Coordinates of C-alpha atoms and ligand atoms in Angstrom, one line a residue:
V1 CA 145.5 106.8 156.3
T2 CA 146.8 109.2 154.3
L3 CA 149.6 109.3 151.4
S4 CA 153.3 109.4 152.4
Q5 CA 155.4 112.2 150.6
Q6 CA 156.7 110.0 148.5
E7 CA 153.3 108.2 147.7
Q8 CA 152.0 111.5 147.1
R9 CA 154.8 111.9 144.1
V10 CA 154.5 109.0 142.5
A11 CA 150.2 109.9 141.9
D12 CA 151.3 112.9 140.5
E13 CA 153.5 111.6 138.3
I14 CA 151.4 109.9 137.2
A15 CA 148.1 112.8 137.1
R16 CA 151.3 114.4 135.1
R17 CA 151.0 111.1 132.5
G18 CA 146.9 111.3 131.7
D19 CA 147.8 112.2 127.9
A20 CA 150.3 109.3 127.6
L21 CA 148.2 107.4 129.2
L22 CA 145.1 108.1 126.6
D23 CA 148.0 107.9 124.0
D24 CA 149.0 104.3 124.9
L25 CA 145.9 103.3 124.8
R26 CA 144.9 104.3 121.7
R27 CA 147.8 102.3 120.0
H28 CA 147.1 99.5 121.9
V29 CA 143.5 99.0 120.9
G30 CA 144.3 99.9 117.8
I31 CA 146.8 96.6 117.2
P32 CA 144.0 93.7 116.9
T33 CA 144.8 90.8 119.4
G34 CA 141.2 89.2 119.2
K35 CA 141.1 84.9 117.8
N36 CA 144.3 84.2 118.6
H37 CA 145.1 87.0 115.5
R38 CA 149.4 86.7 116.1
P39 CA 150.3 89.5 114.7
G40 CA 148.9 91.7 117.1
L41 CA 149.1 89.3 120.0
D42 CA 153.6 89.6 119.2
E43 CA 153.6 93.1 119.0
T44 CA 151.8 94.1 122.0
R45 CA 153.7 91.2 123.7
Q46 CA 156.5 92.8 122.0
R47 CA 155.6 96.3 122.7
L48 CA 155.0 95.6 127.1
T49 CA 157.9 93.4 127.7
E50 CA 160.2 95.8 126.0
R51 CA 159.1 98.2 128.3
L52 CA 159.6 96.2 131.6
E53 CA 162.7 95.1 130.4
R54 CA 164.5 99.2 130.8
L55 CA 163.2 98.5 134.1
G56 CA 165.3 96.3 134.6
A57 CA 163.3 93.1 134.1
T58 CA 164.0 90.0 132.0
T59 CA 161.7 88.1 129.5
E60 CA 161.2 84.6 129.2
L61 CA 159.0 83.0 126.7
V62 CA 157.0 79.9 127.9
Q63 CA 156.0 77.6 125.0
G64 CA 152.7 76.9 126.2
D65 CA 150.1 73.2 126.4
E66 CA 147.0 72.4 124.1
K67 CA 143.5 72.4 124.6
P68 CA 141.6 69.4 125.3
A69 CA 141.1 68.4 121.5
W70 CA 137.2 68.5 121.7
L71 CA 137.1 71.8 122.2
G72 CA 139.4 73.2 119.6
G73 CA 142.2 75.8 119.1
P74 CA 145.5 76.5 118.0
T75 CA 148.4 73.2 118.2
G76 CA 151.8 72.5 118.0
D77 CA 153.4 76.5 116.9
E78 CA 150.5 78.3 116.4
I79 CA 149.7 78.3 120.5
P80 CA 151.4 82.2 121.5
P81 CA 153.7 81.9 124.4
T82 CA 153.0 83.6 127.6
A83 CA 155.4 86.2 128.1
V84 CA 156.9 85.9 132.1
C85 CA 158.6 89.7 132.6
R86 CA 160.6 88.9 136.3
R87 CA 161.8 91.9 138.2
S88 CA 163.3 91.5 141.2
Q89 CA 165.2 93.8 144.1
G90 CA 166.5 93.1 147.2
E91 CA 165.2 95.1 149.6
C92 CA 161.4 94.3 149.4
P93 CA 160.4 91.7 151.7
S94 CA 157.7 90.8 149.0
S95 CA 156.8 90.0 145.7
V96 CA 153.9 90.7 143.8
L97 CA 153.0 88.7 140.6
I98 CA 150.6 91.2 138.5
A99 CA 148.7 89.0 135.7
G100 CA 147.8 90.7 132.5
H101 CA 146.1 89.2 129.1
L102 CA 147.3 90.3 125.8
D103 CA 144.0 88.5 124.1
T104 CA 140.4 90.4 123.2
V105 CA 137.1 89.0 122.1
H106 CA 137.2 90.8 118.6
E107 CA 137.1 89.8 115.3
P108 CA 140.5 91.5 113.7
E109 CA 138.8 91.8 110.5
S110 CA 135.7 93.1 111.8
D111 CA 135.1 97.7 111.7
F112 CA 135.2 97.8 115.6
R113 CA 138.9 98.4 115.9
E114 CA 140.0 101.1 117.2
L115 CA 139.5 103.6 120.4
T116 CA 136.1 106.5 119.4
I117 CA 136.2 109.3 121.8
R118 CA 132.8 110.1 122.9
D119 CA 131.6 113.8 124.8
D120 CA 130.8 112.3 127.9
G121 CA 134.3 111.8 129.1
T122 CA 134.2 108.0 127.8
A123 CA 135.7 105.7 124.9
T124 CA 134.9 102.6 123.2
G125 CA 137.2 100.4 121.4
P126 CA 137.4 96.6 121.3
G127 CA 139.4 95.7 124.7
C128 CA 139.3 98.9 126.2
V129 CA 138.8 98.1 129.2
D130 CA 138.7 93.8 128.5
M131 CA 141.5 94.4 129.1
K132 CA 143.7 97.0 127.3
G133 CA 143.3 99.6 129.6
G134 CA 144.6 97.6 132.5
L135 CA 148.2 96.5 130.3
V136 CA 148.4 100.0 130.0
I137 CA 147.6 101.1 133.6
A138 CA 150.0 98.6 135.0
V139 CA 152.9 99.3 133.3
A140 CA 152.3 102.7 133.8
A141 CA 152.3 102.2 137.1
L142 CA 155.8 100.6 137.1
E143 CA 157.8 103.2 135.3
A144 CA 156.0 105.8 137.5
L145 CA 157.6 104.0 140.9
E146 CA 160.8 103.7 138.7
H147 CA 161.0 107.4 138.2
V148 CA 159.9 108.6 141.7
G149 CA 162.5 105.6 143.3
V150 CA 159.7 103.2 144.6
P151 CA 161.4 100.1 145.3
A152 CA 159.0 96.7 143.9
S153 CA 159.5 93.2 143.2
W154 CA 156.9 92.1 141.1
T155 CA 156.7 89.5 138.0
F156 CA 154.2 90.5 134.9
T157 CA 152.9 87.6 133.1
L158 CA 151.3 88.5 129.5
N159 CA 149.3 85.3 127.9
S160 CA 147.3 85.2 124.8
D161 CA 144.5 82.9 125.8
E162 CA 142.1 84.4 128.4
E163 CA 139.1 84.8 126.7
T164 CA 139.6 80.8 125.5
G165 CA 140.4 79.5 128.6
T166 CA 144.0 79.9 130.0
Y167 CA 144.4 76.4 128.5
H168 CA 147.8 77.0 127.6
S169 CA 148.9 79.2 129.7
E170 CA 147.5 77.7 133.5
R171 CA 150.4 75.5 134.0
V172 CA 153.1 78.6 134.0
L173 CA 150.1 80.7 135.8
R174 CA 150.4 77.9 139.0
S175 CA 154.0 77.4 139.0
E176 CA 155.0 81.6 139.6
S177 CA 152.2 81.8 142.0
A178 CA 153.4 79.6 143.8
S179 CA 157.3 82.3 144.1
H180 CA 154.8 84.9 145.4
D181 CA 152.7 86.6 148.4
F182 CA 150.1 88.6 146.6
G183 CA 148.3 87.9 143.4
L184 CA 146.6 91.2 141.2
A185 CA 145.3 90.5 137.9
L186 CA 144.3 93.7 135.5
E187 CA 140.1 92.6 134.8
P188 CA 137.9 95.8 134.7
A189 CA 136.3 97.0 137.8
L190 CA 133.1 95.9 138.1
A191 CA 130.6 98.0 136.6
D192 CA 130.1 100.7 140.0
G193 CA 133.9 100.2 140.4
S194 CA 133.3 97.7 143.4
L195 CA 136.5 95.4 143.5
A196 CA 135.0 91.6 142.6
V197 CA 136.2 89.3 146.1
E198 CA 134.3 86.5 145.5
R199 CA 134.0 84.4 141.8
M200 CA 132.2 81.3 140.7
G201 CA 134.5 79.0 138.8
S202 CA 133.5 77.5 135.3
G203 CA 133.7 74.5 133.1
Q204 CA 132.7 73.4 130.2
F205 CA 131.3 70.1 128.9
Q206 CA 130.4 68.0 125.4
L207 CA 128.0 65.6 124.8
E208 CA 128.4 62.7 122.0
C209 CA 125.8 61.2 121.1
F210 CA 126.1 58.4 118.4
G211 CA 123.7 56.5 116.5
R212 CA 123.0 54.2 113.4
S213 CA 121.8 56.2 109.6
A214 CA 119.0 54.8 107.3
H215 CA 117.6 56.0 104.9
V216 CA 114.2 57.4 106.1
G217 CA 111.8 55.8 103.7
R218 CA 113.1 52.8 103.2
A219 CA 114.8 51.5 106.3
F220 CA 113.3 53.5 109.0
T221 CA 113.7 50.9 111.6
D222 CA 117.1 50.1 111.4
G223 CA 118.3 53.3 112.0
V224 CA 119.3 54.6 115.7
S225 CA 118.6 57.7 116.2
A226 CA 121.6 60.1 117.7
V227 CA 119.7 63.5 117.7
T228 CA 116.6 61.9 119.8
A229 CA 119.3 60.7 122.2
L230 CA 120.6 63.8 122.4
A231 CA 117.5 65.8 122.7
E232 CA 116.6 63.1 125.8
R233 CA 119.6 64.3 127.4
L234 CA 119.1 67.9 126.9
V235 CA 116.1 67.9 128.2
A236 CA 117.6 66.6 131.3
I237 CA 120.2 68.8 131.8
G238 CA 117.4 71.3 131.0
A239 CA 116.6 70.3 135.3
M240 CA 119.6 70.7 136.6
P241 CA 120.2 74.1 137.4
D242 CA 119.3 75.6 140.6
P243 CA 120.3 79.3 140.2
A244 CA 119.8 80.1 143.9
R245 CA 122.6 78.4 145.3
G246 CA 124.7 79.0 142.5
K247 CA 124.1 75.6 140.4
I248 CA 123.6 77.0 136.8
I249 CA 125.0 75.0 133.8
N250 CA 124.0 76.5 129.6
V251 CA 123.8 74.4 126.4
G252 CA 124.5 75.5 122.8
P253 CA 126.0 75.3 120.6
V254 CA 123.8 72.0 119.5
R255 CA 124.6 70.2 116.0
G256 CA 123.1 67.0 114.6
G257 CA 122.2 65.3 111.5
A258 CA 122.6 66.5 107.6
V259 CA 119.7 65.7 105.8
T260 CA 116.0 65.4 106.7
N261 CA 115.7 61.8 104.8
A262 CA 118.4 60.5 106.3
V263 CA 118.4 58.8 110.5
P264 CA 121.1 60.9 112.1
D265 CA 123.8 58.6 113.5
Y266 CA 125.8 61.6 115.3
A267 CA 125.0 65.0 117.9
A268 CA 126.9 66.8 119.8
A269 CA 126.1 69.2 122.1
W270 CA 128.2 71.7 124.2
G271 CA 127.5 73.8 127.3
N272 CA 129.2 75.8 130.3
V273 CA 129.1 75.4 134.0
R274 CA 129.0 77.9 136.7
F275 CA 129.6 77.2 140.6
P276 CA 130.3 78.8 143.9
D277 CA 132.0 76.0 145.1
Q278 CA 133.6 72.6 145.0
G279 CA 130.9 70.5 146.0
V280 CA 128.4 71.9 144.0
S281 CA 131.5 71.5 140.8
D282 CA 131.1 67.7 141.8
E283 CA 128.1 67.8 141.6
L284 CA 127.4 68.1 138.2
A285 CA 130.0 66.5 137.3
G286 CA 128.3 63.3 138.7
E287 CA 125.2 64.4 136.7
L288 CA 126.4 65.1 133.4
E289 CA 128.5 62.3 133.7
A290 CA 125.3 60.5 134.5
L291 CA 123.6 60.7 131.3
Q292 CA 126.6 58.7 129.0
T293 CA 126.6 54.8 128.2
Q294 CA 127.6 52.0 129.5
G295 CA 129.6 49.6 126.5
E296 CA 128.7 50.1 123.0
A297 CA 125.5 49.8 122.2
L298 CA 123.3 52.3 120.3
P299 CA 122.9 54.7 121.0
R300 CA 125.8 55.6 123.0
A301 CA 126.8 58.5 124.8
V302 CA 129.9 60.4 125.1
L303 CA 130.4 63.3 128.0
H304 CA 133.7 64.7 127.5
R305 CA 134.7 68.0 130.6
S306 CA 136.8 70.3 131.2
F307 CA 136.1 72.5 134.6
N308 CA 138.8 74.5 133.9
R309 CA 138.4 77.0 136.2
P310 CA 138.1 76.3 139.8
A311 CA 135.8 79.1 142.0
K312 CA 137.5 81.6 143.6
P313 CA 136.0 82.0 147.7
L314 CA 136.5 84.7 150.2
I315 CA 139.9 83.6 151.4
P316 CA 141.0 85.3 154.9
G317 CA 144.4 85.8 152.6
T318 CA 142.3 87.7 150.0
E319 CA 139.6 89.6 152.3
A320 CA 143.4 90.8 153.8
L321 CA 144.6 91.7 150.1
A322 CA 141.4 93.4 149.6
L323 CA 141.2 95.8 153.2
R324 CA 144.4 97.2 151.6
A325 CA 143.2 98.1 148.3
R326 CA 140.6 99.6 149.9
E327 CA 143.4 101.5 152.2
V328 CA 144.8 102.5 149.2
A329 CA 142.2 104.2 147.1
E330 CA 140.7 105.5 150.6
S331 CA 144.1 107.7 150.8
L332 CA 143.5 108.7 147.1
G333 CA 139.9 110.0 148.2
Q334 CA 138.6 107.0 145.7
S335 CA 136.0 104.6 147.5
L336 CA 136.8 100.6 147.0
P337 CA 133.0 98.5 147.1
F338 CA 133.4 94.9 147.0
A339 CA 131.1 92.2 145.3
K340 CA 130.5 89.3 144.0
T341 CA 130.3 87.8 140.4
G342 CA 129.7 84.6 138.2
G343 CA 132.3 85.5 135.1
V344 CA 135.8 83.8 136.1
C345 CA 139.6 84.9 135.6
D346 CA 142.8 84.4 135.6
G347 CA 142.6 85.4 139.4
N348 CA 140.6 82.1 139.7
I349 CA 143.7 79.9 138.7
L350 CA 145.8 81.7 140.8
Q351 CA 144.4 81.6 144.2
D352 CA 143.5 77.8 144.0
A353 CA 146.7 77.7 143.6
G354 CA 147.4 79.0 147.0
L355 CA 148.2 83.1 145.8
P356 CA 146.1 85.3 147.7
T357 CA 144.8 87.0 144.8
I358 CA 142.6 90.1 144.0
D359 CA 141.4 90.4 140.4
T360 CA 139.4 93.9 139.0
L361 CA 142.5 96.5 139.8
G362 CA 141.5 97.4 135.5
V363 CA 140.0 100.9 134.7
R364 CA 136.2 101.1 134.6
G365 CA 134.0 100.7 131.9
G366 CA 131.3 98.2 130.6
G367 CA 130.2 96.7 127.7
L368 CA 132.4 93.7 128.4
H369 CA 132.5 91.5 125.1
T370 CA 130.5 93.7 122.9
P371 CA 130.7 96.1 120.0
D372 CA 129.7 98.2 122.5
E373 CA 133.0 97.9 124.9
W374 CA 133.9 101.3 126.5
I375 CA 136.1 102.5 129.0
E376 CA 135.3 105.5 131.5
L377 CA 138.0 107.6 130.4
H378 CA 139.2 109.4 133.9
S379 CA 139.4 105.9 135.5
L380 CA 142.8 105.7 133.7
V381 CA 144.2 107.9 136.2
E382 CA 143.1 107.0 139.1
R383 CA 143.3 103.4 138.6
C384 CA 146.9 103.7 137.6
Q385 CA 147.7 105.7 141.2
L386 CA 145.8 103.2 143.2
L387 CA 147.8 100.4 141.4
A388 CA 151.1 101.7 141.8
I389 CA 150.5 103.2 145.3
L390 CA 148.5 99.3 146.6
I391 CA 152.4 97.8 145.1
A392 CA 154.4 100.4 146.1
R393 CA 152.8 99.5 150.0
L394 CA 152.9 94.9 149.1
S395 CA 156.9 95.1 147.8
A396 CA 157.1 97.6 151.4
G397 CA 155.6 94.2 153.5
G398 CA 153.5 94.5 156.5
S399 CA 149.7 95.0 157.0
E400 CA 147.6 97.4 158.2
A401 CA 144.7 95.2 157.5
Ligands
LIG501 ZN1 139.4 90.3 130.9

C-alpha cells in the first residue's frame, strides 16, 4: 500500500513543521507537570485545548473522582479536571478517541526541568517521551490534517493522573470509550520502536496489621507486635509470585513501629501486583485476602486493594487496528513490529471499556520515569506522520486489515 496524493501532502506538511515540533516539545517539557503541580498542568491543558479549539473542537472540563483514602492523593478542589475536546465531522463514518496524559513522574523543583539537545540526535528532559512528545505530535498531526483538508472525527482527552493510576479520570475515559470506534493512546513506543499490542494488568494493595503497644522492659508479655504479624505475612507474600505465568507481586514501602523499646501496635506494607488475565488477577486477590484475620482478636490484619488496571490481552479488534497502523507505517517506509509489555497505561482502561485500542503511538526514546529520560528527535516527524495518516484512514472507515 502506498500513500495517496493527499496523504503524501500530509506527510510533506508535517516534515516541513519539524522545527516547530521541536520548539513545541521544548516549551512543553519546560512546563513542570509532575506531582500534581497545578500551575503547570493548568497551563499545559490550556495551551493544548486552545489549539484543538482552533480546529473546531469544543472543550468540556470534567471534574475528577477521589482515590481510595488508603492510597492518599488530592481531594476535592485539588483534583485536576480532565479536558475532553470533541470534534466531529459529519462525513466521517468512524471516530477516534485519542488519549493523552499531561502529568509526568518528575519533581517540579528538581534540576531536571528542561529539554537538552545532545549531539547524537537525542534530547533529554522531564516527560520528553512520556508523554509530552506524544502530545506534541498528536496536536500537530490534527493540525496538519486540517491544513491539507482531510476530514477527521476525533475526541482528545487530556487527563492529569495517569502516572498515579487514573483514579480521577477513569470514569470519563470509560464513558468516552463507549461513543468511539477506535482508541489511540500516546505512550512512547517500546525501545526498538515496537507497538505494544498486549499489556499486563496491575493493581495496588495495602496490608495493615494492628497489635497492642507495651513497654518492652516492664510489660513485654502484654504486648502484641504488629510488626511480627506483618512480617509473617510478608514472608507468605514472598512465596506468591510465579513470573513464568505472569503472576507478579512486589512489596514496598513497609512501615512499622516508632521506637525500639515499645512493642509496636501498628505496621503496614504497600505493594503492587501484575497479571496477564482475569484468572491470575482473581488468584492474587484471593491469596492476599486470605492473609486477613477474622474478628477483633489481636493481632488483626486488614487488606485494602485496588486492582485498577485490567489486563489488556490481544483481542481481534485491537489486532486489526494494529495491522492498519503497521500498513500506514509501511507506506511511510517505516517498520512497526509488535510486542508485549508488563507496563500499564490508559490503553488498558479504554480496551476494557470495549474500545479496540493501540497505545504506544507516541515518540521513541527511553529512560522513562528516570532523570535520564530521552527522546530520539527524528521520531517527532516520523511518528507524527504515522499518527496523522492513521487517523485519516480510520476516520474514513473501511478496513484493509
Ligand atoms: Zn505515560
